[in-house]
Short mmCIF file of C-alpha atoms and ligand atoms in Angstrom, two decimals:
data_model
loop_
_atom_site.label_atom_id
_atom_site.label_comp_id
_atom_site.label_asym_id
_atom_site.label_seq_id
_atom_site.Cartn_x
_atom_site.Cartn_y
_atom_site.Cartn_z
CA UNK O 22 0.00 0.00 0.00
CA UNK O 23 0.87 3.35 -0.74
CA UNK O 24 2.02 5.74 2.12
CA UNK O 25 2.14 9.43 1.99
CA UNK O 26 0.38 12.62 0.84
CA UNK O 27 -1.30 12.64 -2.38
CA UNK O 28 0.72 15.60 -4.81
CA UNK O 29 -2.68 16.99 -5.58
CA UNK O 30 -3.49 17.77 -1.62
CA UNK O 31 0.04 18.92 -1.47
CA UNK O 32 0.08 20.92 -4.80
CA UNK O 33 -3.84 22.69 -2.76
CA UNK O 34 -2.19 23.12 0.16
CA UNK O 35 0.83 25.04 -1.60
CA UNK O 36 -1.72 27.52 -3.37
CA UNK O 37 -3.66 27.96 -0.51
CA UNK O 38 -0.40 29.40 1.58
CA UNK O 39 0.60 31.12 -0.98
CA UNK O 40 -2.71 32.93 -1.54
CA UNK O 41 -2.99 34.35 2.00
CA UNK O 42 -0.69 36.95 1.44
CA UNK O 43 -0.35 40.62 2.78
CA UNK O 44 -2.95 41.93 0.94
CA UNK O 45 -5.63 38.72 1.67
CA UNK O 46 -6.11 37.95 5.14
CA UNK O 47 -7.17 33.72 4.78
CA UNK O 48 -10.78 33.46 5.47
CA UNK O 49 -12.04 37.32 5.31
CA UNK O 50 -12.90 38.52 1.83
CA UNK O 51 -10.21 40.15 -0.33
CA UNK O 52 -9.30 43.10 0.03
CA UNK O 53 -6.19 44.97 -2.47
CA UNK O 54 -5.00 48.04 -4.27
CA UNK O 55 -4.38 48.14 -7.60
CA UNK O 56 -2.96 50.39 -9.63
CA UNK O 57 -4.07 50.89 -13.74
CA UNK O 58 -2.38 53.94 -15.84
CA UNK O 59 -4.80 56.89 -15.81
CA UNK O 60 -3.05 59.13 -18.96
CA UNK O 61 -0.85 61.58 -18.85
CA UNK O 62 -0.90 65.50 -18.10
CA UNK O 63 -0.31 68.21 -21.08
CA UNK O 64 3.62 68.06 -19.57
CA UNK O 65 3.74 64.54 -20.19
CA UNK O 66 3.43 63.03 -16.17
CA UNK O 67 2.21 59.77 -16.18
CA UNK O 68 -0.88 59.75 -14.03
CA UNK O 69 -2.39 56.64 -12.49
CA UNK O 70 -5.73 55.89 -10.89
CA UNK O 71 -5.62 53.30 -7.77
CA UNK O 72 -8.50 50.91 -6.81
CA UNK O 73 -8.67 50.17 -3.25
CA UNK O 74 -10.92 47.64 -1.75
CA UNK O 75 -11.53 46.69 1.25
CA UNK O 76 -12.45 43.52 3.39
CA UNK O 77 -16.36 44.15 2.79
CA UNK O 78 -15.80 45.43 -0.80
CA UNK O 79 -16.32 48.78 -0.48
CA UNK O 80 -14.10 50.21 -3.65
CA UNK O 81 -12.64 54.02 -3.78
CA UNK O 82 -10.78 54.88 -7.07
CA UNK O 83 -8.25 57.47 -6.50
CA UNK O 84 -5.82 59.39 -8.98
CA UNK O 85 -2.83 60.87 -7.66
CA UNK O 86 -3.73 63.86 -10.10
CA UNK O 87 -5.14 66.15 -7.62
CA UNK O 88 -5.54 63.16 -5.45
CA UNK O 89 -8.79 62.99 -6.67
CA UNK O 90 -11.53 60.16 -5.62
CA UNK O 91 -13.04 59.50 -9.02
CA UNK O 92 -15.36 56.60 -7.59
CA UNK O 93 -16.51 55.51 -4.20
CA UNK O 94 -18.85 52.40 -4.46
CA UNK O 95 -20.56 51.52 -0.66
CA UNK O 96 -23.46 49.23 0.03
CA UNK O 97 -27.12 50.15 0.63
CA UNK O 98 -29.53 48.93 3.51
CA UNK O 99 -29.82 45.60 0.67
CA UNK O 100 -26.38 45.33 0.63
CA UNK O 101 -26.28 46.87 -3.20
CA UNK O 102 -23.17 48.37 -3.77
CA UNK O 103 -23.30 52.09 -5.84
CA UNK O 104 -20.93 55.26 -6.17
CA UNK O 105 -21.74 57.97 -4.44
CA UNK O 106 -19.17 60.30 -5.56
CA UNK O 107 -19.94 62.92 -8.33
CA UNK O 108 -17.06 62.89 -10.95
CA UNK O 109 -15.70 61.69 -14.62
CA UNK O 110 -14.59 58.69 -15.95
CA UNK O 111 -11.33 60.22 -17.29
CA UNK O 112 -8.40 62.11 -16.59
CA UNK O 113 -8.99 64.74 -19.57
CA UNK O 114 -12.66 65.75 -18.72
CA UNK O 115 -10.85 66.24 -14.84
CA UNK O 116 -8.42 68.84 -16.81
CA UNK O 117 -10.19 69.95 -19.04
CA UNK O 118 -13.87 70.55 -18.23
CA UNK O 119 -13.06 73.17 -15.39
CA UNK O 120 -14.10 70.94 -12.94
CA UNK O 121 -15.65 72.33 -9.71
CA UNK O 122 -12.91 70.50 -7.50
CA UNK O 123 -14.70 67.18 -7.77
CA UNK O 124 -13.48 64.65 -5.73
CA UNK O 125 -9.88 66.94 -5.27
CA UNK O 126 -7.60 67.37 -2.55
CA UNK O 127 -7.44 71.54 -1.53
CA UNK O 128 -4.75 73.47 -0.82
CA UNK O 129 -2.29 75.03 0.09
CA UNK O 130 -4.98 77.23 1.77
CA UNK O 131 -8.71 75.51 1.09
CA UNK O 132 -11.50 78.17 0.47
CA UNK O 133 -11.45 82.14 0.42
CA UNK O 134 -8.73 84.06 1.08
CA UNK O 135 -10.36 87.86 0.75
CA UNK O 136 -8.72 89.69 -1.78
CA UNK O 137 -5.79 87.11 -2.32
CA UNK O 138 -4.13 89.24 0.37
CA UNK O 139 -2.44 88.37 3.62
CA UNK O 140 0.13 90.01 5.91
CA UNK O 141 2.37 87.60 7.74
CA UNK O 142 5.58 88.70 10.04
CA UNK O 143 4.63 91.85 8.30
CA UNK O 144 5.33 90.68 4.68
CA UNK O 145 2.26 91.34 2.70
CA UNK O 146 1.28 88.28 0.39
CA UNK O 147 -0.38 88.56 -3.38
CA UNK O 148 -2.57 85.72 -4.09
CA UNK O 149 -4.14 84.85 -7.51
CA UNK O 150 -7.53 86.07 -7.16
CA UNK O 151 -9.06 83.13 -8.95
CA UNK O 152 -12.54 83.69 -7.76
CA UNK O 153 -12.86 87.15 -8.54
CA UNK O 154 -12.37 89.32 -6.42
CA UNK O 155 -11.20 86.37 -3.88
CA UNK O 156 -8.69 83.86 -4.13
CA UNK O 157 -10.47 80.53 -3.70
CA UNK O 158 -9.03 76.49 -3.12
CA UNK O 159 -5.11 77.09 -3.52
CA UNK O 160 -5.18 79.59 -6.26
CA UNK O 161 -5.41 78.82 -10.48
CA UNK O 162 -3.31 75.72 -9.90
CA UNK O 163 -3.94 74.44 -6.25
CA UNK O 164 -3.13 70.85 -4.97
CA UNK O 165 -6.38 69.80 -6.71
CA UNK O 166 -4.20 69.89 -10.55
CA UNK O 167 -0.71 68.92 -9.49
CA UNK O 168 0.21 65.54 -10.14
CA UNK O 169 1.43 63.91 -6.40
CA UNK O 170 3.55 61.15 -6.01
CA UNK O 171 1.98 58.01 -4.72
CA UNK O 172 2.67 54.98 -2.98
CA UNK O 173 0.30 52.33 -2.43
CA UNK O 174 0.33 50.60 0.95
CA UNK O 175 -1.22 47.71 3.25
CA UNK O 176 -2.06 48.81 6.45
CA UNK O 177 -3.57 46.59 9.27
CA UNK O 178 -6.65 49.01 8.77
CA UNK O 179 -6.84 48.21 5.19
CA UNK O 180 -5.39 49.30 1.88
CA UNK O 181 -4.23 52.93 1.77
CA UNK O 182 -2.51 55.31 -0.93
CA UNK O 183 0.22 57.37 0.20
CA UNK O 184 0.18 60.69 -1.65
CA UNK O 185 3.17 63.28 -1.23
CA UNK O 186 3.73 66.74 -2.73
CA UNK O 187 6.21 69.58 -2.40
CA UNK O 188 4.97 73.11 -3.07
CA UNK O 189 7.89 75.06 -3.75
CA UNK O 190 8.48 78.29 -2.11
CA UNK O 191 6.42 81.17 -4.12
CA UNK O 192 3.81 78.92 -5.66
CA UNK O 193 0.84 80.21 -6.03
CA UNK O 194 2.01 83.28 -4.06
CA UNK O 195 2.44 81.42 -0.82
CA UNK O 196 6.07 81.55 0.87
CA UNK O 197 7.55 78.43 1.82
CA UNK O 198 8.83 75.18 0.61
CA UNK O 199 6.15 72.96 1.99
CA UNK O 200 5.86 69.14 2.35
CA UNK O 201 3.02 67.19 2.23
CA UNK O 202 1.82 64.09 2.85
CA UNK O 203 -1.63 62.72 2.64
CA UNK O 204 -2.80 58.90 3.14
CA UNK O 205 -6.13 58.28 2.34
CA UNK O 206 -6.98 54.28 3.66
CA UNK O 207 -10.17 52.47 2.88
CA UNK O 208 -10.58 50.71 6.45
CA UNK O 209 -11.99 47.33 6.90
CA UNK O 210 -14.59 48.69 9.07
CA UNK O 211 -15.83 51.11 6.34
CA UNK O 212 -14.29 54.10 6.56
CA UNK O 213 -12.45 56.95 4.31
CA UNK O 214 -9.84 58.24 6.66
CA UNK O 215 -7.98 60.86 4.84
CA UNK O 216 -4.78 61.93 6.84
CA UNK O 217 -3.25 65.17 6.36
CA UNK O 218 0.56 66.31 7.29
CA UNK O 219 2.93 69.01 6.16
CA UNK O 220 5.99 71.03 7.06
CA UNK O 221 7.67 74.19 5.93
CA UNK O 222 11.01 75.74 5.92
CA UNK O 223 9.04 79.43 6.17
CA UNK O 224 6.44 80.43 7.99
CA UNK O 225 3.54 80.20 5.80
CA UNK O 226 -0.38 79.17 5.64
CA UNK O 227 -1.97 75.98 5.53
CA UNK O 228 -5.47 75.05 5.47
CA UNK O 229 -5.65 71.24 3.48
CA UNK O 230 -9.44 69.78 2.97
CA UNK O 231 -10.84 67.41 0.79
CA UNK O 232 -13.57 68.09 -1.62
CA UNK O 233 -15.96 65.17 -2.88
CA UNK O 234 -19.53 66.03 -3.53
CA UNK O 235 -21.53 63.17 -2.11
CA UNK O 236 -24.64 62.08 -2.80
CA UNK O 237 -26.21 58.64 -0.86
CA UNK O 238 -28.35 57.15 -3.37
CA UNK O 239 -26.02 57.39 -6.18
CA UNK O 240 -23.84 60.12 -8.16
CA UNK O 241 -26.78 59.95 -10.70
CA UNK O 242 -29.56 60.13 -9.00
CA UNK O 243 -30.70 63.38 -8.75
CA UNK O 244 -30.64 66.09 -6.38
CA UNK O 245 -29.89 65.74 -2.41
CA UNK O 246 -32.19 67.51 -1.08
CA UNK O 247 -34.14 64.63 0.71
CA UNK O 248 -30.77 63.53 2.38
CA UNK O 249 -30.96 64.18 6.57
CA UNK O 250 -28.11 66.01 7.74
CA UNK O 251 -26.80 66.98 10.96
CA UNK O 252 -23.83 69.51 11.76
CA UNK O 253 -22.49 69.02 14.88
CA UNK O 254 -22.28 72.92 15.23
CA UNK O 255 -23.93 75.52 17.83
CA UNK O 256 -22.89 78.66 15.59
CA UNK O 257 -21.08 79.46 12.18
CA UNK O 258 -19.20 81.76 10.61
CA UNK O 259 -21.22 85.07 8.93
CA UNK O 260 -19.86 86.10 5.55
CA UNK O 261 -20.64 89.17 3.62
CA UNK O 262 -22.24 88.87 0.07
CA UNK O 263 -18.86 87.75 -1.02
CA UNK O 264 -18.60 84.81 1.32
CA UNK O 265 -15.87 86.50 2.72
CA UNK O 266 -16.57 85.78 6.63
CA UNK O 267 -17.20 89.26 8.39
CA UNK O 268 -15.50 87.50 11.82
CA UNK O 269 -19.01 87.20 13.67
CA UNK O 270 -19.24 83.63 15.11
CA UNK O 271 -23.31 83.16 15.08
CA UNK O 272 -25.46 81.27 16.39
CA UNK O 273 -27.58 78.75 14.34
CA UNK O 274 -30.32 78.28 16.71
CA UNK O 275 -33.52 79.70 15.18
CA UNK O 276 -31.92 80.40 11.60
CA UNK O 277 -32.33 77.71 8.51
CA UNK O 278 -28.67 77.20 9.32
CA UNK O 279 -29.37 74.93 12.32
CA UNK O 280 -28.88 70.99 11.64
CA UNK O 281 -27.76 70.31 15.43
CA UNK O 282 -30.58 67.47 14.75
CA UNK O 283 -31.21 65.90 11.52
CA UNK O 284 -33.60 67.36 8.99
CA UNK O 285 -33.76 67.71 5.29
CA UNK O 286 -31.17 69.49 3.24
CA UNK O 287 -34.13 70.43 1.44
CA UNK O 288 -36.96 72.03 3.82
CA UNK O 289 -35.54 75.40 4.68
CA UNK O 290 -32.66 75.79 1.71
CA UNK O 291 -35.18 78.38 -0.10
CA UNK O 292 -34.97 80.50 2.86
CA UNK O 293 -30.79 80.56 2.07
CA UNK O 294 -29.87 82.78 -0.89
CA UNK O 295 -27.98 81.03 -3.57
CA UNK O 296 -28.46 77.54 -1.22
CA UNK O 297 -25.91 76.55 1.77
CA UNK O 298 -22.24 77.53 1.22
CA UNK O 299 -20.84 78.33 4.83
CA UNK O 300 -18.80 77.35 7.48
CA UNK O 301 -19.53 75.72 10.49
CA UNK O 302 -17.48 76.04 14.04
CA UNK O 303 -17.65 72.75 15.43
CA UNK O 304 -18.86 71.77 19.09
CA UNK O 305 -15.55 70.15 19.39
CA UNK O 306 -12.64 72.34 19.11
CA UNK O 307 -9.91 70.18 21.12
CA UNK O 308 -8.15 68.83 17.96
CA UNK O 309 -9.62 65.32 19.19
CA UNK O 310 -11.45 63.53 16.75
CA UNK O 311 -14.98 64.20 16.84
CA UNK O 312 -18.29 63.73 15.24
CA UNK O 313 -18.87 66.65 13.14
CA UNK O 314 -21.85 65.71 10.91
CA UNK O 315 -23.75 62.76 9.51
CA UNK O 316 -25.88 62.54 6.65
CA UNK O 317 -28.61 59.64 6.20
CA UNK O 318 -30.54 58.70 3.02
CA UNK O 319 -33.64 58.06 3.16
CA UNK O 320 -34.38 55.75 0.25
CA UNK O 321 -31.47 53.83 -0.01
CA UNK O 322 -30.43 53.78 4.01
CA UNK O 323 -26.89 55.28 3.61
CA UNK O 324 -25.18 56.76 5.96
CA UNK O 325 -22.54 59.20 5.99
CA UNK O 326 -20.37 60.42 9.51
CA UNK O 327 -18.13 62.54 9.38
CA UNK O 328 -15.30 62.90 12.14
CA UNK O 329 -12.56 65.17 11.99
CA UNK O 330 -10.10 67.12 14.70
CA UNK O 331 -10.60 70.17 12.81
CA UNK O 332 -12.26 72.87 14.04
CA UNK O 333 -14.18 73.75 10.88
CA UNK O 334 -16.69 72.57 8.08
CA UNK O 335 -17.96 74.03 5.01
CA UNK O 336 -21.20 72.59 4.37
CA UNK O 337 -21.73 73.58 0.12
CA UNK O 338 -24.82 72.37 -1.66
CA UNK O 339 -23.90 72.47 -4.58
CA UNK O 340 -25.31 75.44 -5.58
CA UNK O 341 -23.05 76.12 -8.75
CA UNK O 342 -23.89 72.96 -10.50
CA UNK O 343 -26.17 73.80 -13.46
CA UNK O 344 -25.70 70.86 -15.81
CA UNK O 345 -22.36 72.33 -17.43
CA UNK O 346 -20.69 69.53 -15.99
CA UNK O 347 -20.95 66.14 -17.66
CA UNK O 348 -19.41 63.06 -16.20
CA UNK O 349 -19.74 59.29 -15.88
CA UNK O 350 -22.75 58.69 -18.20
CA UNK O 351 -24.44 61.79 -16.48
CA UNK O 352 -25.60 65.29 -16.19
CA UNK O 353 -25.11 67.30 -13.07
CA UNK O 354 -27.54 70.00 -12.20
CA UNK O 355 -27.91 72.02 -9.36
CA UNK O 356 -27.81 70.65 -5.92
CA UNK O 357 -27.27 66.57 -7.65
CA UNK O 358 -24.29 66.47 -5.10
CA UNK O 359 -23.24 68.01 -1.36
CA UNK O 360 -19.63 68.69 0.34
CA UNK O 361 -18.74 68.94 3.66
CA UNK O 362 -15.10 70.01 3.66
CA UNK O 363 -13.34 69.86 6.99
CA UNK O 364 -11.18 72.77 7.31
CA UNK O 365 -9.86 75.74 9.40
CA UNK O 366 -12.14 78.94 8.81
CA UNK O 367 -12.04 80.32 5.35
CA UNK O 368 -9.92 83.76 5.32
CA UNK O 369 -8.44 82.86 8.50
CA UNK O 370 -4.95 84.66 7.83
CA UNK O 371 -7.26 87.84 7.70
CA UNK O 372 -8.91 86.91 11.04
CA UNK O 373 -6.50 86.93 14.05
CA UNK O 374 -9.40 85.65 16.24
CA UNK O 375 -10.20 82.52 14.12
CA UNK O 376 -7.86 79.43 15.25
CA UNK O 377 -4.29 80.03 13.04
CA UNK O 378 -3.62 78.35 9.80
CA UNK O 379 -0.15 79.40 10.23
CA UNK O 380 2.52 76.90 10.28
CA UNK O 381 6.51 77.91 11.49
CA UNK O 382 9.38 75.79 10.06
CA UNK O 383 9.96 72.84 13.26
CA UNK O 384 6.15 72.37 13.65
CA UNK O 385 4.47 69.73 11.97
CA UNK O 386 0.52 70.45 10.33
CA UNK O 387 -1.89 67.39 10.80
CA UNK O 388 -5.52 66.98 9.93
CA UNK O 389 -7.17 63.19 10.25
CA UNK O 390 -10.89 62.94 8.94
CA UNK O 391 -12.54 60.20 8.33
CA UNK O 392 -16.08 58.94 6.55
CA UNK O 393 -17.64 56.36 7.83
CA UNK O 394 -19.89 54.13 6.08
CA UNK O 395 -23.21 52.38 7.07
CA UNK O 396 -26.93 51.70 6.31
CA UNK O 397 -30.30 51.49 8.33
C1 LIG U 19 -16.49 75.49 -1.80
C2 LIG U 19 -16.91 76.88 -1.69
C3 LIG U 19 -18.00 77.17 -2.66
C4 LIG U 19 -17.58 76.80 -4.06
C5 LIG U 19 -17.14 75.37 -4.10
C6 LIG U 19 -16.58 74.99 -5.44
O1 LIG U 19 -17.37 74.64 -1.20
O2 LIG U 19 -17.34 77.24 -0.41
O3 LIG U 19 -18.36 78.52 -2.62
O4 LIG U 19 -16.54 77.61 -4.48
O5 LIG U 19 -16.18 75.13 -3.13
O6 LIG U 19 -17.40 75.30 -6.49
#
């Protein structure tokens, strides 16, 4: 009689070990990064897009042009996966169609700056002024249409891209050679996280935020204005006609602005001139990370929540949309997507009472965020 293992067990047992490597945990679902060639800019950079999937297989497509999420696909209360990112399907419409910072990573400084002026240890900056007569998101080039460099990664938490950029001193108008790093990791408990970090040889001004334009049941499906949301936020910051803030700090309590419980982008928006476009100052100010808003879907049983330890978010409805903007098989028309962009206050190197966007050469800037996924 024959002793021993049969080579077809063996050969099984082989593939089996082999297949449980970093990226595949043996017995949990797979979960990877992959990386495909996305084109390449008018100065000839290669630019690639990055699929990340996690244990559960949530998917987020991410570029390193701009850092942009191009896709994010999440399940429904029925466990039907769908993306809920507004966007294109390739890298030309992103640079060519003007897009309105879909999906992009912001910076150096993300919103208004008023005037494209600031004074710092009494040098007076010139900004592009980009959104006239403000400068708006980084200036006419901002971190949203540079091409990062990008490392893909495992992480016990689940894939993650690692995104660096150096902004040389001047650019944009800003002073300061500054380094950045941002990781963006799809966790295996459902989560975005997008973490922030950079460093300058000058004293400069940093304000880094993240701009997707969500919407629950689908980037095609219409407008948002039956989505529940709720800011975390007693007051927000007033802005002039401009959306320049004035430096009041008010309070939302009896104004349409109030969503410290959740109700419907929708009901009180035609009481808001041009729709929502402001900033909120968070209950939670420590730098911890804290629950600053959460959005829920009614039809489809998403849910968004949104943590951050900054002190700030703009909360834009997407009031500029007016079916100019064409992407992924569809037509996007005012209000079809929201953002909440966690940030410092816009104009805050104008505003000595608003926490400080500046950052001194030795101190490090960090920002974590992260969206969490679910259904009910
Ligand atoms: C931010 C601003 C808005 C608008 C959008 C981009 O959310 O607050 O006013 O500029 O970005 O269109």
């Amino acid at each position: 009689m024959r002793t021993g293992y049969s080579p077809v067990l063996l050969a099984v047992a082989v593939l089996f070990i082999f297949s449980c490597n970093e990226l595949t945990k043996c017995g949990e679902k797979k979960m990877s990064i992959k990386k495909q060639s996305f084109g390449k800019t008018k100065d000839g950079k290669n630019v690639d897009l990055y699929t990340l999937t996690n244990a559960n297989g949530l998917k987020a497509e991410i570029t390193n042009y701009g850092g942009i999420v191009t896709s994010l696909q999440v399940p429904d209360r029925n466990g039907d996966f769908t993306d809920i990112v507004l966007g294109y399907d390739s890298l030309d419409e992103y640079v060519k169609n003007n897009s309105p910072y879909f999906g992009a990573l912001i910076g150096r400084c993300g919103n208004r700056i008023a005037k494209g002026r600031f004074t710092l240890d009494g040098v007076e900056y010139t900004l592009a002024t980009n959104s006239s007569p403000n400068h708006l998101h980084g200036g006419i080039r901002g971190f949203d249409k540079v091409v990062w460099n990008a490392k893909q990664m495992q992480t016990d938490e689940g894939p993650a891209l690692k995104l660096t950029y150096r902004s040389r001193d001047g650019e944009e108008g800003y002073p300061g050679n500054l380094s950045c790093t941002v990781i963006y990791t799809l966790t295996n408990d459902n989560g975005l996280k997008i973490s922030y970090e950079a460093e300058t040889d000058k004293a400069t001004v940093v304000n880094l935020t993240h701009h997707s334009y969500f919407n629950l049941a689908g980037h095609d499906s219409g407008d948002i204005l039956k989505h529940q949301l709720m800011i975390n936020a007693d007051h927000f910051t007033a802005t002039d006609e401009g959306l320049i803030p004035t430096g009041e700090i008010k309070p939302v309590k009896g104004t349409p602005m109030d969503f410290t419980k959740p109700v419907a982008i929708g009901s009180r928006i035609k009481q808001v001139q041009g729709g929502y476009d402001l900033n909120y100052v968070l209950n939670s100010s420590d730098g911890s990370l804290a629950l600053a808003a959460s959005v829920y879907e009614p039809k489809s049983g998403r849910v968004m929540e949104i943590f951050t330890t900054e002190p700030g978010i703009q909360f834009y409805s997407g009031n500029f949309l007016d079916g100019s903007n064409k992407g992924k098989g569809t037509v996007y028309n005012k209000h079809d997507g929201f953002c909440l962009e966690t940030q410092h206050f816009p104009d805050s190197p104008n505003n000595p009472d608003f926490p400080s966007v500046v950052l001194k050469p030795g101190e490090k800037y960090t920002h974590l965020t992260v969206h969490k996924f679910s259904a009910r």
